[in-house]
PDB file of C-alpha atoms in Angstrom:
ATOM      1  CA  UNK U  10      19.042 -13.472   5.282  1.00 91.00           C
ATOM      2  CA  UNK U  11      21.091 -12.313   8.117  1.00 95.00           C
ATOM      3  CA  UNK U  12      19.604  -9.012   9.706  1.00 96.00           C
ATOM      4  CA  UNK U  13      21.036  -6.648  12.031  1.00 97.00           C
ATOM      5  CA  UNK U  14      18.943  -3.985  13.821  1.00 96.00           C
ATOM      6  CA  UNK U  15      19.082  -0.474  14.920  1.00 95.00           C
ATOM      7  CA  UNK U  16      16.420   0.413  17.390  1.00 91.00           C
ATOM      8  CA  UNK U  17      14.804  -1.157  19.869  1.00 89.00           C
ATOM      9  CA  UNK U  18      11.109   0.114  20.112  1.00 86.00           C
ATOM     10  CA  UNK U  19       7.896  -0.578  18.603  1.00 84.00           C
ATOM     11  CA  UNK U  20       8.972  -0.771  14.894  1.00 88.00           C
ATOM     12  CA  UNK U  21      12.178  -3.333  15.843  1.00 90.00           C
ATOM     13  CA  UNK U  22       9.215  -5.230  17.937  1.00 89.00           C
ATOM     14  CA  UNK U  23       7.201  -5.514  15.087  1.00 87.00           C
ATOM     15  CA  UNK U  24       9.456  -6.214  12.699  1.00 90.00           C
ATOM     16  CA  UNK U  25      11.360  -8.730  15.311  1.00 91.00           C
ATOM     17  CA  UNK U  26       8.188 -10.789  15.823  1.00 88.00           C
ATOM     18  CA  UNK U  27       7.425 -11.092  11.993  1.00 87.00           C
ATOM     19  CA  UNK U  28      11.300 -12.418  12.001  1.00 86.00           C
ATOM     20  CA  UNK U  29      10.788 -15.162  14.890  1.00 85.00           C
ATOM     21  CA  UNK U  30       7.644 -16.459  12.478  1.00 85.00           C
ATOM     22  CA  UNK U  31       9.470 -16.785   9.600  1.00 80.00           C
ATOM     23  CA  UNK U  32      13.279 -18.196  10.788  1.00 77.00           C
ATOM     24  CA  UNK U  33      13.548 -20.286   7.523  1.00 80.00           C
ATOM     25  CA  UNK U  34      13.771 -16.880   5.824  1.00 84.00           C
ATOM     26  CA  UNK U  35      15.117 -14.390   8.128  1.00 89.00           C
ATOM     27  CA  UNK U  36      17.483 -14.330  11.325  1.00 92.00           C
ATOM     28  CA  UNK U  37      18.254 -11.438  13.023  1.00 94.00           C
ATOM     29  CA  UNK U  38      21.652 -11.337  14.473  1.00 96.00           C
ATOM     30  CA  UNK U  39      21.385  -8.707  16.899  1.00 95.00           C
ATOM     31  CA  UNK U  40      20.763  -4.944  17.547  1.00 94.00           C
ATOM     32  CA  UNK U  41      22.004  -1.240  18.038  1.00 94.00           C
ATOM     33  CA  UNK U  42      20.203  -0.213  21.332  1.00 88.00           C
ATOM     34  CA  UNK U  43      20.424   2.812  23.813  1.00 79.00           C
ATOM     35  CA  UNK U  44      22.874   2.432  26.616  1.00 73.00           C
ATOM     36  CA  UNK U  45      19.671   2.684  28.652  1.00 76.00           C
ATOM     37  CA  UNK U  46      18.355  -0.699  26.818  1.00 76.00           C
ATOM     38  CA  UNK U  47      18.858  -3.423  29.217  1.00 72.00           C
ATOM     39  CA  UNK U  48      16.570  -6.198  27.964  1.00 83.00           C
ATOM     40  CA  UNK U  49      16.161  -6.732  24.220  1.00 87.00           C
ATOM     41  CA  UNK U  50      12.476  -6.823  21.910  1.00 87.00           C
ATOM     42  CA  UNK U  51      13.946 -10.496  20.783  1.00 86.00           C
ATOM     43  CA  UNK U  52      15.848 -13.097  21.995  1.00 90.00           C
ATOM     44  CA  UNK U  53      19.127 -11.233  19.793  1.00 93.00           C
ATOM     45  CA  UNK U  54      21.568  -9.719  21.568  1.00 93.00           C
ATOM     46  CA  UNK U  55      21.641  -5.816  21.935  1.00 93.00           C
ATOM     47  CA  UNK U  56      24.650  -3.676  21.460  1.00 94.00           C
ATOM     48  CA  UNK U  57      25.335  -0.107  22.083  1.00 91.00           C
ATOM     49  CA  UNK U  58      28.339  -0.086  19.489  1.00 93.00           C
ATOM     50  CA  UNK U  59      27.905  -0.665  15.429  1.00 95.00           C
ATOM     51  CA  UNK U  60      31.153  -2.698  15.666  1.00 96.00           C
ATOM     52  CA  UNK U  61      29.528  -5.349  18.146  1.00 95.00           C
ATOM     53  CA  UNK U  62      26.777  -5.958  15.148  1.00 96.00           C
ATOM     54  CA  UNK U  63      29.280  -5.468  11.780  1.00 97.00           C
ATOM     55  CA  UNK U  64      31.258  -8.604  13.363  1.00 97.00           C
ATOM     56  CA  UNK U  65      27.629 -10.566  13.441  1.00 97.00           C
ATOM     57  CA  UNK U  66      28.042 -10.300   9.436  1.00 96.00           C
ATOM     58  CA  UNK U  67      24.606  -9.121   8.721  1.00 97.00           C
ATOM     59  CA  UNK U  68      23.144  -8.910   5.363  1.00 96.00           C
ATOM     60  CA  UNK U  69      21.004  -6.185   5.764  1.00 97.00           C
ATOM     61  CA  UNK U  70      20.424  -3.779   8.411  1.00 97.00           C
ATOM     62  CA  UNK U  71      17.062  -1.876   9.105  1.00 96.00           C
ATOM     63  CA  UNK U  72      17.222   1.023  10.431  1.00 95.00           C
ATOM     64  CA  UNK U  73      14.360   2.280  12.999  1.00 91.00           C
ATOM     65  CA  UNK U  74      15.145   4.562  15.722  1.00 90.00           C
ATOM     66  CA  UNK U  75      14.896   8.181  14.253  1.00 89.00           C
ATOM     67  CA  UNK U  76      17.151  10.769  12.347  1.00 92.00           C
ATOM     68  CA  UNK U  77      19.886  11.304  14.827  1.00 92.00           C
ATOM     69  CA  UNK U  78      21.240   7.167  13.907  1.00 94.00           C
ATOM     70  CA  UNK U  79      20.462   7.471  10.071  1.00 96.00           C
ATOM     71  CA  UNK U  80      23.184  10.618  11.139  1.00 95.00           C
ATOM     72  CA  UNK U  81      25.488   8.721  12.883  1.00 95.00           C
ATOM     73  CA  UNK U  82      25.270   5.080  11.320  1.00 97.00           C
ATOM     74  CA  UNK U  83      24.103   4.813   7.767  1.00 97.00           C
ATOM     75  CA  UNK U  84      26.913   5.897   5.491  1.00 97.00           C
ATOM     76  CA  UNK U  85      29.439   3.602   8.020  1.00 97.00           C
ATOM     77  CA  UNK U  86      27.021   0.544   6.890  1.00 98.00           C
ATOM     78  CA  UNK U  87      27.087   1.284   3.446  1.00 98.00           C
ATOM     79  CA  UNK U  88      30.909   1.712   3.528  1.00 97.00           C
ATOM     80  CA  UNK U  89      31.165  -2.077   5.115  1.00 97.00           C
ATOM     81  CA  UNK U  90      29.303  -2.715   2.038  1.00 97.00           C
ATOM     82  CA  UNK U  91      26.145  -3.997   3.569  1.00 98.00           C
ATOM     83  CA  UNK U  92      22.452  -2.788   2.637  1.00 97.00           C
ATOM     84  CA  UNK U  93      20.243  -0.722   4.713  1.00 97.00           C
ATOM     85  CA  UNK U  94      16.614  -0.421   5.107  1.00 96.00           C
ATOM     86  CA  UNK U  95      15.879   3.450   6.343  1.00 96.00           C
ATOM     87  CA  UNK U  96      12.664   4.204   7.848  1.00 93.00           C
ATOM     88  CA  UNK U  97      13.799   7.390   9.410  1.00 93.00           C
ATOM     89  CA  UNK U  98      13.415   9.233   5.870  1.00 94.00           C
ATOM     90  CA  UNK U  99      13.337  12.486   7.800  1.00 94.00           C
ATOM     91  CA  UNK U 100      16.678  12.067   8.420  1.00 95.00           C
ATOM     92  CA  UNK U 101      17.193  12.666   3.931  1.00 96.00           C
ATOM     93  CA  UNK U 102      15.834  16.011   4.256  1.00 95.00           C
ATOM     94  CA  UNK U 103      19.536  17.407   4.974  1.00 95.00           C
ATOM     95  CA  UNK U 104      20.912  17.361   1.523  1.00 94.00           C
ATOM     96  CA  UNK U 105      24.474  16.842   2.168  1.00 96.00           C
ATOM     97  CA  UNK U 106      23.727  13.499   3.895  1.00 97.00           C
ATOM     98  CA  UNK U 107      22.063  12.281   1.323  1.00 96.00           C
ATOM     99  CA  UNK U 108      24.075  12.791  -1.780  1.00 97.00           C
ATOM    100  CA  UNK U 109      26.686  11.148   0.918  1.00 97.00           C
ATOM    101  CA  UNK U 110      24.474   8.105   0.677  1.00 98.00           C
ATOM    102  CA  UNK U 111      24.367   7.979  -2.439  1.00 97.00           C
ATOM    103  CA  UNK U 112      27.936   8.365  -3.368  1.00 97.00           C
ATOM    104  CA  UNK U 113      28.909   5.526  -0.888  1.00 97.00           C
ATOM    105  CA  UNK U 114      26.147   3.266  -2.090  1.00 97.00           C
ATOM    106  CA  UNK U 115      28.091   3.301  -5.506  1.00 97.00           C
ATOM    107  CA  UNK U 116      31.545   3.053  -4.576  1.00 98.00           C
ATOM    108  CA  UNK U 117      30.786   0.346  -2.356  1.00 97.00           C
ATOM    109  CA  UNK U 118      28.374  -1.339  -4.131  1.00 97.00           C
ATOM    110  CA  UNK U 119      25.630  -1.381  -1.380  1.00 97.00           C
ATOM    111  CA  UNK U 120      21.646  -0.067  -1.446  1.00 96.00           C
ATOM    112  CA  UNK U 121      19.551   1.558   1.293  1.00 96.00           C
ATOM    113  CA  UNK U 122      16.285   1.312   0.475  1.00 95.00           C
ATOM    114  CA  UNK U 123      13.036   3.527   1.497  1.00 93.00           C
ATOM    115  CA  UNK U 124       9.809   1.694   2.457  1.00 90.00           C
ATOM    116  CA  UNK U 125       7.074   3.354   1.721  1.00 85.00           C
ATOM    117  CA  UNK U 126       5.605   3.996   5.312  1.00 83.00           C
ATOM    118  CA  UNK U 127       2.322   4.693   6.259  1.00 82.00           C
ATOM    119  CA  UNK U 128       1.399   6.317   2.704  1.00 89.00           C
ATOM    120  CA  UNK U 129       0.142   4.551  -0.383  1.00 89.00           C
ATOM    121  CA  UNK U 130       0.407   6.300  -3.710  1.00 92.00           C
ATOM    122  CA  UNK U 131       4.457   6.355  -3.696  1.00 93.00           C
ATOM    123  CA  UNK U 132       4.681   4.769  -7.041  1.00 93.00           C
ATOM    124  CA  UNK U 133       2.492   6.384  -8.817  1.00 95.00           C
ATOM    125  CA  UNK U 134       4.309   9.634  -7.875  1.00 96.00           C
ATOM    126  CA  UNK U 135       7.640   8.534  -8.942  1.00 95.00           C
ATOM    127  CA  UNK U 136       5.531   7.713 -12.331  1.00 95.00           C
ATOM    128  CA  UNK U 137       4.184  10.798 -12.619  1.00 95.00           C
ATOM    129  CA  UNK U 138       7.454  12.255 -12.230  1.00 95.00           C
ATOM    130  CA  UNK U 139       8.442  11.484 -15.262  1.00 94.00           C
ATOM    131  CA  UNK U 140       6.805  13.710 -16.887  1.00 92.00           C
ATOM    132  CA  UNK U 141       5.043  16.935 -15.377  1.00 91.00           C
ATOM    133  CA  UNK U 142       4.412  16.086 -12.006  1.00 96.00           C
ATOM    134  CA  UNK U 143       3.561  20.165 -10.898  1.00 96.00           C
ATOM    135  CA  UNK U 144       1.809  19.955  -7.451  1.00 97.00           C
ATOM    136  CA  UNK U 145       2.089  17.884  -4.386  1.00 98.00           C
ATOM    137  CA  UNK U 146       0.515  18.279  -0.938  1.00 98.00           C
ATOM    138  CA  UNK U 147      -0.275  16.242   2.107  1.00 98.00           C
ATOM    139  CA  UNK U 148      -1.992  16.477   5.227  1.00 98.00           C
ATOM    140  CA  UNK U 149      -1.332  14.251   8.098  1.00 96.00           C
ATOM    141  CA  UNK U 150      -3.380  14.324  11.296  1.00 96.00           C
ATOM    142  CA  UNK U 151      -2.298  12.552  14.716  1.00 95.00           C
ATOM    143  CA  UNK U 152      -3.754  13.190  18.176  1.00 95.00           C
ATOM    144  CA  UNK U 153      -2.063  16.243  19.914  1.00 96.00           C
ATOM    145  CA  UNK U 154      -0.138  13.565  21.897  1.00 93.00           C
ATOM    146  CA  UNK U 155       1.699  12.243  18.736  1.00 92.00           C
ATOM    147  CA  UNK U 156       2.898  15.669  18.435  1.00 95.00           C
ATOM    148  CA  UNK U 157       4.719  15.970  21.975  1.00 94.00           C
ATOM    149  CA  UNK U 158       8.475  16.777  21.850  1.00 93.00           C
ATOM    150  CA  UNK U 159       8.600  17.728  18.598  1.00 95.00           C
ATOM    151  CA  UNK U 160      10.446  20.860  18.427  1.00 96.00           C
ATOM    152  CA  UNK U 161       7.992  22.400  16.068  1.00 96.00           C
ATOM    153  CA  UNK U 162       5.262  21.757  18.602  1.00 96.00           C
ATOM    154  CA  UNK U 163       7.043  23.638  21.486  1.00 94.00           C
ATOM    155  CA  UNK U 164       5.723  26.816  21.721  1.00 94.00           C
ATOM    156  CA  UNK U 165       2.321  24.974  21.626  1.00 95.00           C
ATOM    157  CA  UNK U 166      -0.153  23.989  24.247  1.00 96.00           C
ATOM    158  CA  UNK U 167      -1.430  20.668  22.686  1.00 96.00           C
ATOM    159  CA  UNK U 168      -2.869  19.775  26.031  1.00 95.00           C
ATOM    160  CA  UNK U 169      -5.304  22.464  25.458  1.00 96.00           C
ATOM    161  CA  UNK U 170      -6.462  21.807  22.011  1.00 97.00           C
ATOM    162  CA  UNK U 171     -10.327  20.576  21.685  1.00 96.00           C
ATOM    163  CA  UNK U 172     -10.756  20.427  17.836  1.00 97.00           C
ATOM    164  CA  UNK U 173      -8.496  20.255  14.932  1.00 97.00           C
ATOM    165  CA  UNK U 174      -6.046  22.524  14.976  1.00 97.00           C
ATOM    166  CA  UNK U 175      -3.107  23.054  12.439  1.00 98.00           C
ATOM    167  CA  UNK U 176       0.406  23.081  13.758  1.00 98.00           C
ATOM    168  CA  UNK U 177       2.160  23.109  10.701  1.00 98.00           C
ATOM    169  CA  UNK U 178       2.313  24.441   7.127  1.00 98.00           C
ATOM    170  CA  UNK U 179       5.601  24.561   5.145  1.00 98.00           C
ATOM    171  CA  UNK U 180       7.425  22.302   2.997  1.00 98.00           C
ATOM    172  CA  UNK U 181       8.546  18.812   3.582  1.00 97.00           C
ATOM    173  CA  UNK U 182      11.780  19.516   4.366  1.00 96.00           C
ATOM    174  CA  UNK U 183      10.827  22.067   7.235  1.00 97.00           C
ATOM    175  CA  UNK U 184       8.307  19.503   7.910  1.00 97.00           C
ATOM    176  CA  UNK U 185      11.210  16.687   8.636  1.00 94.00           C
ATOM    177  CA  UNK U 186      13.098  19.414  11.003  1.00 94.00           C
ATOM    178  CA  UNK U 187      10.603  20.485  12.914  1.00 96.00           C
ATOM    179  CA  UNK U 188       9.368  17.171  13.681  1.00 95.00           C
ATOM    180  CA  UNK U 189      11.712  14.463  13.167  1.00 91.00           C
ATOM    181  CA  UNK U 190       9.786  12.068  14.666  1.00 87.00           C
ATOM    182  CA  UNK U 191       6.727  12.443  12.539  1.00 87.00           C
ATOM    183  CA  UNK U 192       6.818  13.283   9.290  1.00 87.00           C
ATOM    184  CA  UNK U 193       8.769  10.454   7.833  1.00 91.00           C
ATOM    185  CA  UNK U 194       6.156  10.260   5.325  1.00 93.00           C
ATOM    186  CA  UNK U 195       6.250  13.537   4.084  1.00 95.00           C
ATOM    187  CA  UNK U 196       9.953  13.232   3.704  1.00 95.00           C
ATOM    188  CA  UNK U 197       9.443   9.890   1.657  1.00 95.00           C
ATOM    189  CA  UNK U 198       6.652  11.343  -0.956  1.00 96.00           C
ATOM    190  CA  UNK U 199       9.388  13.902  -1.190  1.00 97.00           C
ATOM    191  CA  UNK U 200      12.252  11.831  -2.476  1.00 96.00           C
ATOM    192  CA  UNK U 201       9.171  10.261  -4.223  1.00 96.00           C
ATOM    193  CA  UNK U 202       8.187  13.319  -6.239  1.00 96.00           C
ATOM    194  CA  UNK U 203       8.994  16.423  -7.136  1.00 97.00           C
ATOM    195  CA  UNK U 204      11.626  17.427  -3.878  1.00 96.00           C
ATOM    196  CA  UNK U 205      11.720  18.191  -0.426  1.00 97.00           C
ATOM    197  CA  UNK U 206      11.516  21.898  -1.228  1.00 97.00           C
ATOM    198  CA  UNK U 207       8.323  21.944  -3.615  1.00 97.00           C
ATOM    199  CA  UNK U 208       5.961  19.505  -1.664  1.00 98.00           C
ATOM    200  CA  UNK U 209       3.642  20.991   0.661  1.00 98.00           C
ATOM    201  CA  UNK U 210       3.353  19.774   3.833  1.00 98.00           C
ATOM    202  CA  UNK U 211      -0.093  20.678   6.508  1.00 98.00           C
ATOM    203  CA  UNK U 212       0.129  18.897   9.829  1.00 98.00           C
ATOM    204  CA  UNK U 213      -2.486  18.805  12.253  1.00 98.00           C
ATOM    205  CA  UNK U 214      -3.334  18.098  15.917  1.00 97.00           C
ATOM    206  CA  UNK U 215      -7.273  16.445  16.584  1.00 97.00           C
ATOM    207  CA  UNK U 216      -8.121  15.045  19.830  1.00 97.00           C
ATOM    208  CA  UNK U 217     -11.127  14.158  18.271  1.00 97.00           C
ATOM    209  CA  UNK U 218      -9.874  10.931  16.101  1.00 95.00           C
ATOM    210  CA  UNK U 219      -8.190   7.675  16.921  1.00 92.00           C
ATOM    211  CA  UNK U 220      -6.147   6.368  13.962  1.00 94.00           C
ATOM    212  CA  UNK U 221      -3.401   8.406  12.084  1.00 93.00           C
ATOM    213  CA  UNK U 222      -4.573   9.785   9.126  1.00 95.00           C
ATOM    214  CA  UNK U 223      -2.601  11.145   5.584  1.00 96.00           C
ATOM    215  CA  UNK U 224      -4.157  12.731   2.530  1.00 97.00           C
ATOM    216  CA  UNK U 225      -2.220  13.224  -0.577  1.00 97.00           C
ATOM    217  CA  UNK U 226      -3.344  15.172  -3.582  1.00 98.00           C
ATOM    218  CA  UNK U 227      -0.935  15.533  -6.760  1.00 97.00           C
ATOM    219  CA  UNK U 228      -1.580  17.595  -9.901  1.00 97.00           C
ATOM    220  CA  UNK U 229       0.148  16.925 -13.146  1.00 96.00           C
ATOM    221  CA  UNK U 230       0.477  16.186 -16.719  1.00 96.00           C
ATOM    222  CA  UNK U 231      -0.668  13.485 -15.545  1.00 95.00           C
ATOM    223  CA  UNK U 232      -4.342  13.936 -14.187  1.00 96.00           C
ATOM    224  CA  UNK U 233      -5.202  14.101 -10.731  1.00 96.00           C
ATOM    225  CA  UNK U 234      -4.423  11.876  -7.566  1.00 96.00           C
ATOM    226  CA  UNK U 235      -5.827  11.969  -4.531  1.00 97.00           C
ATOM    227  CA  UNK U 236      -4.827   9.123  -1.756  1.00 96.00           C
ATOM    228  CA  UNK U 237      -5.966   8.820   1.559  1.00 96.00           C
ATOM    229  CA  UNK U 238      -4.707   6.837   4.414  1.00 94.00           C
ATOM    230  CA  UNK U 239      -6.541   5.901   7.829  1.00 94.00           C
ATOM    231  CA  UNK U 240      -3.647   4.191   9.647  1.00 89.00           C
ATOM    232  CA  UNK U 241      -4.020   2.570  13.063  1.00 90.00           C
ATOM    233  CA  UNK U 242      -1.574   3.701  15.254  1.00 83.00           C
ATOM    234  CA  UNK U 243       1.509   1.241  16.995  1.00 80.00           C
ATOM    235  CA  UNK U 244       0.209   0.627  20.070  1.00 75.00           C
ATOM    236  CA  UNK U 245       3.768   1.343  21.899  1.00 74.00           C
ATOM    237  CA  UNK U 246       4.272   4.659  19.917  1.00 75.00           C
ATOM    238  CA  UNK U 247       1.525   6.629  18.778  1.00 71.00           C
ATOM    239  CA  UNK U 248       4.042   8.728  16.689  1.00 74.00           C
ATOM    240  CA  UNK U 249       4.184   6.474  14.636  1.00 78.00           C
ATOM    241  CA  UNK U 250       1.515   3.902  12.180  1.00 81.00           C
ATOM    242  CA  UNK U 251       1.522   0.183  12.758  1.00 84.00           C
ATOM    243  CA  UNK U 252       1.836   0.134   8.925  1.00 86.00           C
ATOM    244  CA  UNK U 253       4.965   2.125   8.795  1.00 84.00           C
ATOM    245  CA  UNK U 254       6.327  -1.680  10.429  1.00 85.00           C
ATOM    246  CA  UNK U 255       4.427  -3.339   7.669  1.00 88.00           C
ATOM    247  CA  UNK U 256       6.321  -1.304   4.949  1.00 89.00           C
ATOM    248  CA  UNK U 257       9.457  -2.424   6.485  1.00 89.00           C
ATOM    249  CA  UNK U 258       8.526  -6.123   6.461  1.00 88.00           C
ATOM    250  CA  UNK U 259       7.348  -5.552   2.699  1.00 89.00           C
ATOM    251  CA  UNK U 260      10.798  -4.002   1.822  1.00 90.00           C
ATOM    252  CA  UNK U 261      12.859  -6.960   3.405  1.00 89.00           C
ATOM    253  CA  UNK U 262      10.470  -9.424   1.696  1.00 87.00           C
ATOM    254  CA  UNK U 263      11.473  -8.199  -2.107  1.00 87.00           C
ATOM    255  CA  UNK U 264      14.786  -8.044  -0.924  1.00 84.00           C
ATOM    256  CA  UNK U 265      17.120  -9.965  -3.341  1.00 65.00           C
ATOM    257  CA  UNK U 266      20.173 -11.276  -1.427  1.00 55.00           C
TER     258      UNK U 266
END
């Protein structure tokens, strides 16, 4: 499998370093970087244009370096007929994007695909879907400093919060505005379940913990499920779960090319 990148943090690290262990399986070609990236997570070359990496021929390209380049980059991918991995789900939460998506993934006979993250339970909410899935809610809690720059988190002081404190209430897809960089996961059980709209969404701010941690509760036809997730954090971005990487690893492994 050829594999083209876009990002060049702590997921494309991650996933990079699984790639240079398994070379029989997986090269990647090269990446979609910041004009301020000089030096590259691999030994691949780094671009700052999509063009530079579309003449590399890549299978599949995984995506991992927030909303704004699902924005700008997915629906050109699709359109070269080449299948994307998305871990910026956040980015799905604006609708007309993602019935865009869609469409091109048909007429060009491409996929993106959504790894599940940092949450378990995904599939048994798109079973439960089927029939009468009626209530969804999660709760994610990060240290105050995962929460920094988020433009939900502005008008708070989360230098000056000693216990755990909720920043957030609202719906998934308020959750994926307000903070784009971290609640990916709420944006996935979303798609997962029953919509961006009807899934409740708490986030909150603890100094006191040290790992990332999600609880999901679903009511339904169904029964009752109730998931919970203590996820250590990526050591070079505490926004984000080192398991969020793993998803992405998992989703390129059951790929079928």
């Amino acid at each position: 499998m050829r594999l083209g990148l876009i990002g060049n943090g702590a997921i494309a690290k991650a996933v990079t370093a699984y790639c240079k262990k398994n070379t029989n399986k997986i090269t990647i070609v090269g990446s979609i970087g910041l004009d301020s990236d000089i030096k590259s997570v691999g030994s691949h070359p780094i671009f700052t244009k999509i063009d530079n990496l579309f003449d590399l021929s890549p299978d599949v390209i995984v995506e991992c370096a927030g909303n704004n380049a699902v924005e700008k980059y997915a629906n050109l991918i699709l359109s070269h007929r080449i299948d994307l991995v998305i871990i910026s789900v956040g980015a799905l939460a604006n609708d007309h994007l993602y019935k865009e998506l869609l469409s091109s993934s048909i007429k060009y006979s491409s996929r993106f695909f959504i790894p599940t993250g940092a949450l378990a339970g995904l599939d048994a909410i798109e079973s439960a879907k089927v029939d009468g899935l009626k209530k969804v809610f999660l709760r994610t809690t990060k240290k105050p400093k995962a929460w920094i720059g988020a433009p939900g988190a502005k008008n708070i002081n989360l230098d000056s919060i000693k216990n755990a404190q909720t920043i957030f209430n609202g719906t998934a897809r308020d959750a994926a505005r307000l903070f784009p960089k971290n609640a990916n996961v709420a944006a996935a059980l979303a798609l997962s379940g029953i919509g961006m709209d009807e899934t409740n969404v708490e986030l909150v701010a603890d100094p006191n913990i040290e790992n990332n941690f999600h609880y999901l509760r679903a009511e339904g036809t169904f029964g009752n499920l109730e998931v919970k997730v203590d996820a250590v954090p990526s050591l070079n971005n505490p926004k984000t779960s080192h398991l969020a990487a793993l998803s992405i690893i998992n989703q390129l492994e059951k790929l079928d090319l």
